[in-house]
PDB file of C-alpha atoms in Angstrom:
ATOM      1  CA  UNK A 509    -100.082  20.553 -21.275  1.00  0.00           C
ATOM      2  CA  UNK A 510     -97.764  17.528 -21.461  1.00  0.00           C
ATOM      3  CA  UNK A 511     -95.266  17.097 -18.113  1.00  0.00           C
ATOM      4  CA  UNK A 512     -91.809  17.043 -18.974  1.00  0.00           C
ATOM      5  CA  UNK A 513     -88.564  15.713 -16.783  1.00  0.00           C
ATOM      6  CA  UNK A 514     -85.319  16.987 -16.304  1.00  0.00           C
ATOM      7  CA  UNK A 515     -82.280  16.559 -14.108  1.00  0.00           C
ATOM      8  CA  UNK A 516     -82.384  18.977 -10.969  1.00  0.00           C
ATOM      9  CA  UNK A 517     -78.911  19.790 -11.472  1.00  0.00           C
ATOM     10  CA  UNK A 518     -75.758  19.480 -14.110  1.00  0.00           C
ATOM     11  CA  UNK A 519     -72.063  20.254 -13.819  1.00  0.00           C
ATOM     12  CA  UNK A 520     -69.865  20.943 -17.085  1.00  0.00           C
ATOM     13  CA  UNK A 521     -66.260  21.593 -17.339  1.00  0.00           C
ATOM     14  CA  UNK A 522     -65.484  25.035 -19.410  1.00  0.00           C
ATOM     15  CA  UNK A 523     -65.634  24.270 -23.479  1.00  0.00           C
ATOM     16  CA  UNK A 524     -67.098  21.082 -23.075  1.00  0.00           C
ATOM     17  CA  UNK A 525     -69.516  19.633 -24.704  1.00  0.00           C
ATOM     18  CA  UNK A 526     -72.957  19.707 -22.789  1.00  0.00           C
ATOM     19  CA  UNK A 527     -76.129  17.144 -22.790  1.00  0.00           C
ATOM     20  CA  UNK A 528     -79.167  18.555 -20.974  1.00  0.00           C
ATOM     21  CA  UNK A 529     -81.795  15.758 -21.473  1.00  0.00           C
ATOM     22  CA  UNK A 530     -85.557  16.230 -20.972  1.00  0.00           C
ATOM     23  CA  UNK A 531     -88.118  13.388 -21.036  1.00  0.00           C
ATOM     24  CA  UNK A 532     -91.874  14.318 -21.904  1.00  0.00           C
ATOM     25  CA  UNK A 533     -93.465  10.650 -22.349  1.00  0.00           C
ATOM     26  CA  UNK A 534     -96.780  11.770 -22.592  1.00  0.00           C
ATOM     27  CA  UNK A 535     -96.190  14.131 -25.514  1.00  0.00           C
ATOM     28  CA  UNK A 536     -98.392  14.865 -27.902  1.00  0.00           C
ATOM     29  CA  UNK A 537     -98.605  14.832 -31.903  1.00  0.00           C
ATOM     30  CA  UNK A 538     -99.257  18.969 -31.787  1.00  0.00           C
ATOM     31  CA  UNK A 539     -96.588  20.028 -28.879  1.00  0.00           C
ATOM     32  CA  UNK A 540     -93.716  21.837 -30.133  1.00  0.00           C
ATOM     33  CA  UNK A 541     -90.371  21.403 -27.279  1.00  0.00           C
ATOM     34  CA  UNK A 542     -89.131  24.878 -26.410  1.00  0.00           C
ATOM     35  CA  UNK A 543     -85.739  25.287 -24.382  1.00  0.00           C
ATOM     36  CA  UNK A 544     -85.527  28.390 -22.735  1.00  0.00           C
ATOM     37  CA  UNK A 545     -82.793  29.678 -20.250  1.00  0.00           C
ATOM     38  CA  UNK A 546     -82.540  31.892 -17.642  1.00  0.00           C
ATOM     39  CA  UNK A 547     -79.492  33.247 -16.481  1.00  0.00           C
ATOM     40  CA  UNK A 548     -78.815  34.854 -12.749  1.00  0.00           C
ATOM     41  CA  UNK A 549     -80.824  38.086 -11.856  1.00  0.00           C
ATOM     42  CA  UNK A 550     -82.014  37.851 -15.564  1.00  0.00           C
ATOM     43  CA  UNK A 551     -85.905  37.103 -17.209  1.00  0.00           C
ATOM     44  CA  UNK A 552     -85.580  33.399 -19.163  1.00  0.00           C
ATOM     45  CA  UNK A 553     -84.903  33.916 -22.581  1.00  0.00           C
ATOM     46  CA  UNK A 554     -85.640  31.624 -25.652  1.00  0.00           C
ATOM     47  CA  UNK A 555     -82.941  29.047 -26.606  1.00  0.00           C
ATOM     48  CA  UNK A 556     -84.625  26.569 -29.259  1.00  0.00           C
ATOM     49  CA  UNK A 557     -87.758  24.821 -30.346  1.00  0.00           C
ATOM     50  CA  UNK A 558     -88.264  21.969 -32.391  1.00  0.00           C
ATOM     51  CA  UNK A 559     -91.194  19.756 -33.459  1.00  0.00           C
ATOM     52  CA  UNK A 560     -89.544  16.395 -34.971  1.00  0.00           C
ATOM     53  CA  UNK A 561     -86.393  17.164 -36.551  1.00  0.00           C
ATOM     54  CA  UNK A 562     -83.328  18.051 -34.839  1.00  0.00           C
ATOM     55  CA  UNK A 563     -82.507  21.777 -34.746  1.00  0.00           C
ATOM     56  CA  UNK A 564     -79.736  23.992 -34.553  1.00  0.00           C
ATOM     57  CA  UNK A 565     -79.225  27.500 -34.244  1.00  0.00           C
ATOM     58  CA  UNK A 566     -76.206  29.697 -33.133  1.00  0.00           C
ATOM     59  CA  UNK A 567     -76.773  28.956 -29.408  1.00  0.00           C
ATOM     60  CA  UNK A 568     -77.524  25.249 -29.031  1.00  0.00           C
ATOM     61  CA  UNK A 569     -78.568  22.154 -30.754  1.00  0.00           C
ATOM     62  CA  UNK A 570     -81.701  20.367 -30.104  1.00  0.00           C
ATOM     63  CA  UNK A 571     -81.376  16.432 -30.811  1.00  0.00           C
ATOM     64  CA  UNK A 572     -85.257  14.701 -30.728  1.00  0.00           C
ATOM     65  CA  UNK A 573     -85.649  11.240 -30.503  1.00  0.00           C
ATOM     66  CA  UNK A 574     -87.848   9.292 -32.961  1.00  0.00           C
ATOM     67  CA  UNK A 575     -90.827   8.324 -30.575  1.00  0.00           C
ATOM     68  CA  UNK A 576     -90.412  12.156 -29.180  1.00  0.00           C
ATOM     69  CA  UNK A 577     -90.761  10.903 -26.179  1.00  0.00           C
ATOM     70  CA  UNK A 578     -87.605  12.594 -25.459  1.00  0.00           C
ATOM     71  CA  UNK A 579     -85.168  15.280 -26.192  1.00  0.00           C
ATOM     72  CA  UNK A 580     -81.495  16.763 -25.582  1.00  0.00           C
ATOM     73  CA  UNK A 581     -80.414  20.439 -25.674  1.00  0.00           C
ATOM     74  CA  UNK A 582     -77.006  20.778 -26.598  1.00  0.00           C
ATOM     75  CA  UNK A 583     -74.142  23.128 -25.944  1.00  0.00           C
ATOM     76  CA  UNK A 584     -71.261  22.390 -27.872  1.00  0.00           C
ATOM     77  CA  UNK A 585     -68.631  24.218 -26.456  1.00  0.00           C
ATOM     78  CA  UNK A 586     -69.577  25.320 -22.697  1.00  0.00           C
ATOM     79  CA  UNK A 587     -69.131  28.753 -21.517  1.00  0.00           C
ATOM     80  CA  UNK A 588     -68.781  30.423 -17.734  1.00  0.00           C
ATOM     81  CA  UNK A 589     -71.798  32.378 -19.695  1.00  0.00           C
ATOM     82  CA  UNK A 590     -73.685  29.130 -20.066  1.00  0.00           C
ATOM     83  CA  UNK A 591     -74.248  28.454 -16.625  1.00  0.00           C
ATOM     84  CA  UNK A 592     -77.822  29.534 -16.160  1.00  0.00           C
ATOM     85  CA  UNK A 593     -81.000  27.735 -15.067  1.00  0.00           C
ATOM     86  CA  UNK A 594     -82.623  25.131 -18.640  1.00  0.00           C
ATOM     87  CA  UNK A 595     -86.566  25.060 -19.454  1.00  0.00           C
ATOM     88  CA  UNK A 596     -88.016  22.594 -21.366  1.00  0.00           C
ATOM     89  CA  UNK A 597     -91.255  22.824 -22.032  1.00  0.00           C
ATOM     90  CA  UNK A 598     -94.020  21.285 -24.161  1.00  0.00           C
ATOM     91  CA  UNK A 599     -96.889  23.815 -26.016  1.00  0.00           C
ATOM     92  CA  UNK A 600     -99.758  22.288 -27.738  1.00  0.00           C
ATOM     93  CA  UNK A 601    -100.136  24.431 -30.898  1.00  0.00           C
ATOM     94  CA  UNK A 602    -103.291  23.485 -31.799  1.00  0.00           C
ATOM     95  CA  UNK A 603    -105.207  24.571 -29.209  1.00  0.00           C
ATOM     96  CA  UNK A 604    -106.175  28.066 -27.935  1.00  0.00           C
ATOM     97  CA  UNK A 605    -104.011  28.406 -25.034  1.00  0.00           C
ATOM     98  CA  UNK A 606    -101.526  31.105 -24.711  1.00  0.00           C
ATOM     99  CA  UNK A 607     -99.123  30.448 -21.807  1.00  0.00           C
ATOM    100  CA  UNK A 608     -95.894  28.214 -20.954  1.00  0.00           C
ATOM    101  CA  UNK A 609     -95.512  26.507 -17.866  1.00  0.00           C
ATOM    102  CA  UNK A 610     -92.116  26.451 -16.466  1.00  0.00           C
ATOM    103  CA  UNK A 611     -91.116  23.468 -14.502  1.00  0.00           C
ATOM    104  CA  UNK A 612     -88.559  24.072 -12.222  1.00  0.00           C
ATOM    105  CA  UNK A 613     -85.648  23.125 -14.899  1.00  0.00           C
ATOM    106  CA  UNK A 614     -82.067  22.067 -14.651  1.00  0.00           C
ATOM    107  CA  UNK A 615     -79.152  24.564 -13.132  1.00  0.00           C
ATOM    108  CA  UNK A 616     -75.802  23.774 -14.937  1.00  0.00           C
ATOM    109  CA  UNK A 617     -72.984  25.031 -13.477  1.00  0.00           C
ATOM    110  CA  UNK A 618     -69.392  25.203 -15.834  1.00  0.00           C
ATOM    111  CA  UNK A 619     -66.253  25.508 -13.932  1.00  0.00           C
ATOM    112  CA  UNK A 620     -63.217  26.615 -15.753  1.00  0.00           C
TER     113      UNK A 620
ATOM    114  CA  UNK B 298     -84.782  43.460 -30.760  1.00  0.00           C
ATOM    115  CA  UNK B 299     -87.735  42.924 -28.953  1.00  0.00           C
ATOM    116  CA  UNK B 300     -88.171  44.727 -25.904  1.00  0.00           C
ATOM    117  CA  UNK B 301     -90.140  44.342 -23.101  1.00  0.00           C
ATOM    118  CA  UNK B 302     -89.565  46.635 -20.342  1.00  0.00           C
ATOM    119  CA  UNK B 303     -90.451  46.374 -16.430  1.00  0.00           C
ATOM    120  CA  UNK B 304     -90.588  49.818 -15.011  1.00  0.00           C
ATOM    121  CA  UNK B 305     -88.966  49.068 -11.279  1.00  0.00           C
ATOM    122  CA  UNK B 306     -86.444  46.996 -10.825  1.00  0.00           C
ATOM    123  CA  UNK B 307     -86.252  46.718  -6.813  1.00  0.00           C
ATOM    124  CA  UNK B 308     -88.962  47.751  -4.676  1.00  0.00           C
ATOM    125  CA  UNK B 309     -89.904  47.515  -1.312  1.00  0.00           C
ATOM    126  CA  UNK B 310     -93.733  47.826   0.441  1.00  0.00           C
ATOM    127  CA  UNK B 311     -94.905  47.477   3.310  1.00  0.00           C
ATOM    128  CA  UNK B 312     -98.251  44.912   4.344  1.00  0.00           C
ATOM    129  CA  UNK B 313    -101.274  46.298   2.958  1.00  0.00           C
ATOM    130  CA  UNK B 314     -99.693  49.079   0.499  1.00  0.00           C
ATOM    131  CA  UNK B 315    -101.481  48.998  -2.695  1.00  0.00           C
ATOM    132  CA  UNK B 316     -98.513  47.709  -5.072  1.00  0.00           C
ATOM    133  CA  UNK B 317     -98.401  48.518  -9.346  1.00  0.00           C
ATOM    134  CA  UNK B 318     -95.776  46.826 -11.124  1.00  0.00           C
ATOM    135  CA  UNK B 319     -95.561  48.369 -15.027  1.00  0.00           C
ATOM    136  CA  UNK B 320     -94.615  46.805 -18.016  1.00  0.00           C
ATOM    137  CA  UNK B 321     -94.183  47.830 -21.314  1.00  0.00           C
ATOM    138  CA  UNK B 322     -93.655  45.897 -24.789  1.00  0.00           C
ATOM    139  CA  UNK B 323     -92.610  47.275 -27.880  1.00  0.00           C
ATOM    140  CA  UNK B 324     -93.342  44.882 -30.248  1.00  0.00           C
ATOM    141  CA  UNK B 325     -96.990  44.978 -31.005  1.00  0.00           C
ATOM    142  CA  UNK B 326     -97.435  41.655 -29.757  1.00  0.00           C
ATOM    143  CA  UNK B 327    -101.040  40.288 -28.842  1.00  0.00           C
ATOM    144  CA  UNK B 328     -99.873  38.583 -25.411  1.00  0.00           C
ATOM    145  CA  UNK B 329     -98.692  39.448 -22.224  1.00  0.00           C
ATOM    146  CA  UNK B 330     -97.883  37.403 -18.659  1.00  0.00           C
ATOM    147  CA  UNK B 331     -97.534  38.110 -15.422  1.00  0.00           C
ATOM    148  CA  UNK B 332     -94.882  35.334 -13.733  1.00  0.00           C
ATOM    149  CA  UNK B 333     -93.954  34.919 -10.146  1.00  0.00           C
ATOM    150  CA  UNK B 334     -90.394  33.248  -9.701  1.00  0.00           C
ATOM    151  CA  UNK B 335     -89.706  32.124  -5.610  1.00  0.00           C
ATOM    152  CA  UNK B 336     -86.448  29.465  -4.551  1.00  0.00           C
ATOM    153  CA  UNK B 337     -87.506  25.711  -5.404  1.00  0.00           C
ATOM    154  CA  UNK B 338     -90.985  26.556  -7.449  1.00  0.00           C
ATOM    155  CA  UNK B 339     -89.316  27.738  -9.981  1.00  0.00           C
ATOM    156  CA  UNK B 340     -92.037  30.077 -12.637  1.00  0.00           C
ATOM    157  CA  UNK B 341     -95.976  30.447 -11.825  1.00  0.00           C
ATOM    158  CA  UNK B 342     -98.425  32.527 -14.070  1.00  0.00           C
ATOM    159  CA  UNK B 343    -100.242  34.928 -12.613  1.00  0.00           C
ATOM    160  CA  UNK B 344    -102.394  36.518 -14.749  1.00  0.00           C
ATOM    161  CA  UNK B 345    -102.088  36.886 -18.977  1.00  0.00           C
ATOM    162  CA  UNK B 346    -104.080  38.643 -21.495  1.00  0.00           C
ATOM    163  CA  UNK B 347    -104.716  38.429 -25.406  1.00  0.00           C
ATOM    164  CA  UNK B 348    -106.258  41.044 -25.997  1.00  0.00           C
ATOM    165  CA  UNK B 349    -106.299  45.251 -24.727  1.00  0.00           C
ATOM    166  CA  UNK B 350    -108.943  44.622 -21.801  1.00  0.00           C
ATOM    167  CA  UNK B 351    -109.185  41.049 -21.959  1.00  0.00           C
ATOM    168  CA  UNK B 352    -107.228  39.251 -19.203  1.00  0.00           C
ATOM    169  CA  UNK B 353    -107.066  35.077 -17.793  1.00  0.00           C
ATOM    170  CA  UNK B 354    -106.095  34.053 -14.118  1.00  0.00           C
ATOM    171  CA  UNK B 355    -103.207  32.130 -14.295  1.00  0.00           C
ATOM    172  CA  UNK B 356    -102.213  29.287 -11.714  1.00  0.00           C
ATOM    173  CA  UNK B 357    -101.851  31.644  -9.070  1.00  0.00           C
ATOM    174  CA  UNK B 358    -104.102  34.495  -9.365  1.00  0.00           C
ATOM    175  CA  UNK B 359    -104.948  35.110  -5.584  1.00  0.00           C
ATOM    176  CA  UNK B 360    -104.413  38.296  -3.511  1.00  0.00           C
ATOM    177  CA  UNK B 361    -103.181  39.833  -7.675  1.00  0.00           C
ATOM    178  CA  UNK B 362    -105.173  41.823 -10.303  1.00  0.00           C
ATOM    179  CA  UNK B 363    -103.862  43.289 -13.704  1.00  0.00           C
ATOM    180  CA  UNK B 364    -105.232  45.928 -16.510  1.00  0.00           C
ATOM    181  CA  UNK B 365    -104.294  45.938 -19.713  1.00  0.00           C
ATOM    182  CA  UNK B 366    -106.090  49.188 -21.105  1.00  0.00           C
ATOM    183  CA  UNK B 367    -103.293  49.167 -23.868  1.00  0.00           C
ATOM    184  CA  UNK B 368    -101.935  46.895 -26.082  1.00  0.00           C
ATOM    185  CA  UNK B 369     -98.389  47.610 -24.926  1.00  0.00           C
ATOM    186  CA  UNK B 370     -98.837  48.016 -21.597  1.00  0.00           C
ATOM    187  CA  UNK B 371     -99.918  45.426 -19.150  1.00  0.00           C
ATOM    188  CA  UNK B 372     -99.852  46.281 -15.125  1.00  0.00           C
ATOM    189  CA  UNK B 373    -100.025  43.937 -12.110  1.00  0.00           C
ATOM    190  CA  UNK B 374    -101.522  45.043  -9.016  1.00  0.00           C
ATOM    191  CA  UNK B 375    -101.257  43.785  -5.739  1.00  0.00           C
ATOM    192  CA  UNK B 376    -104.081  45.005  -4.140  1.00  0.00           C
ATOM    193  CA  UNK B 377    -103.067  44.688   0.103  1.00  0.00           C
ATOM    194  CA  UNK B 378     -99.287  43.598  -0.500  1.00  0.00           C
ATOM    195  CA  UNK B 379     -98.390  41.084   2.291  1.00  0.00           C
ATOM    196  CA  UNK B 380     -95.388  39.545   3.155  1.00  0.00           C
ATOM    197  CA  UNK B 381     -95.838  36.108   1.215  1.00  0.00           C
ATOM    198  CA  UNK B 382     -95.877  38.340  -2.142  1.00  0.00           C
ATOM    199  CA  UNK B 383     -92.557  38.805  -1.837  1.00  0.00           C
ATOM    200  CA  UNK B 384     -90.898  37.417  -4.800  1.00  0.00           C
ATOM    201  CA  UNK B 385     -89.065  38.149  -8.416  1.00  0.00           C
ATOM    202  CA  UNK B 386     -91.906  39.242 -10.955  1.00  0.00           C
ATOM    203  CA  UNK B 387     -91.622  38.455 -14.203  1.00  0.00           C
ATOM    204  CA  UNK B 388     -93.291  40.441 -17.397  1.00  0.00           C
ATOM    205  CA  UNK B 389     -93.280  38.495 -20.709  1.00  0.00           C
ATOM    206  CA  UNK B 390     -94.777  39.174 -24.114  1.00  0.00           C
ATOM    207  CA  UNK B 391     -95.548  36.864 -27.021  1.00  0.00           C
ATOM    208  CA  UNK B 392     -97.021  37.297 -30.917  1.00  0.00           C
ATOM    209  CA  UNK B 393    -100.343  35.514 -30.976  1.00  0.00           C
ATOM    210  CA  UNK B 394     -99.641  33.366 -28.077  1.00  0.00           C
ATOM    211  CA  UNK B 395     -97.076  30.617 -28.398  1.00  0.00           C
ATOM    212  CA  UNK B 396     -98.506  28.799 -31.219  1.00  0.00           C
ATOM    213  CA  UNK B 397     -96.758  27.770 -34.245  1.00  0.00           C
ATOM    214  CA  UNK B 398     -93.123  27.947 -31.737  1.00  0.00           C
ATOM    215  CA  UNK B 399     -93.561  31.394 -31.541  1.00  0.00           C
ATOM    216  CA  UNK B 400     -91.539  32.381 -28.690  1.00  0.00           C
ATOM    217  CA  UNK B 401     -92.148  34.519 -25.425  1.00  0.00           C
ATOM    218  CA  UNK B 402     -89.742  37.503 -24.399  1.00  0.00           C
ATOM    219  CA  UNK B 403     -89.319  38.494 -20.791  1.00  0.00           C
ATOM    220  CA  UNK B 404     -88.322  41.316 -19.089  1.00  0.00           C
ATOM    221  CA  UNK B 405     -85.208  41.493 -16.338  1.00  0.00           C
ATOM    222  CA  UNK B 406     -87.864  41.385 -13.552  1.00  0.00           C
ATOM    223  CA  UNK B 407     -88.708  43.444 -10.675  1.00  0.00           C
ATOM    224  CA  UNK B 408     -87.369  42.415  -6.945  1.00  0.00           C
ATOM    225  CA  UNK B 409     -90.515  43.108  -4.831  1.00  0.00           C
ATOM    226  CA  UNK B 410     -89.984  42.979  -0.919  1.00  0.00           C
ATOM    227  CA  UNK B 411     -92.964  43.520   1.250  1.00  0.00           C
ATOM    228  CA  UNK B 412     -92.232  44.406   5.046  1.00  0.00           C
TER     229      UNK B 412
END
């Protein structure tokens, strides 16, 4: 699979807008992004995906630039609730392969 | 909802104690994982499987075994626990793998010390 980059680290300030950027330059034509989050003492759960269009949904927005050599989850309106660990991850879907492999993401913490 | 369901939540062995960590999904999905989490690696696959009795070593497979002898149900075993297997284990479950964006559900994960 693809490698993908992100920030060790963020800080937000409560019901502000947040930019978690990933890079993935050697992406492929077939890998779908995935964001996943995991919050404290929890399992990661499933945030968004996206192949070449931006994507929202009622957690986050996922902006994806034109080469795809990039991408940006974003949280509109930052919550204490949104301070968790951020996955990004590539998956080829073309091939037979059935895992993700978690990188060691970016912790955002939100202070009121 | 999807469920998938880890059956301890915090245990503690001692070196060489044959260790089973359960989980259960209740989806019906094809594919289930086995993750180790530990400070500063972040997540490493142990172990997943496609298929009732079919199973793949992961990127850390050593020192682990699982059985999957039902679609639901898909057990890790530490064979002679030691004390660098302590860690946060993570049980995860996915429809056909994760093609097409399908997604992968985790459990809450089980805190295994080993004394």
């Amino acid at each position: 699979d693809a490698k993908t980059t992100q920030p060790n680290s963020m800080e937000s300030n409560e019901e502000e807008p947040v930019h978690l950027p990933c890079n993935h330059s050697t992406i492929s034509g077939t890998d779908y992004i995935h964001w996943y989050r995991q919050l404290p003492s929890q399992g990661p759960e499933y945030v968004i995906h996206g192949l070449t269009s931006n994507v929202n949904n009622r957690m986050a927005s996922l902006a994806i630039a034109e080469d795809r050599k990039s991408s940006t989850l974003i949280l509109h309106r930052a919550t204490l609730r949104d301070a968790a660990v951020y996955y990004c991850i590539l998956r080829d879907y073309s091939n037979s392969g059935y895992a993700l492999n978690f990188g060691k993401g970016t912790s955002l913490l939100v202070t009121p | 909802d999807v469920k998938v369901t880890q059956s301890s939540r915090y245990l503690v062995k001692r070196t060489g104690e044959k260790v089973f960590l359960e989980c259960v999904q209740d989806m019906d999905h094809e594919n289930m994982f086995w993750y180790r989490q530990d400070p500063g690696l972040g997540l490493r696959l142990i172990y997943f499987s496609y298929d009732v009795k079919m199973k793949e070593k992961g990127d850390i497979p050593e020192g682990y075994s699982v059985s999957r002898e039902k679609k639901e149900r898909f057990s890790l075993i530490l064979e002679s626990a030691s004390t660098n297997q302590t860690s946060m284990y993570l049980c995860a479950s996915s429809r056909q793998g994760v093609i097409s964006g399908n997604t992968i559900y985790f459990g809450e994960g089980s805190w295994l010390t080993v004394v």
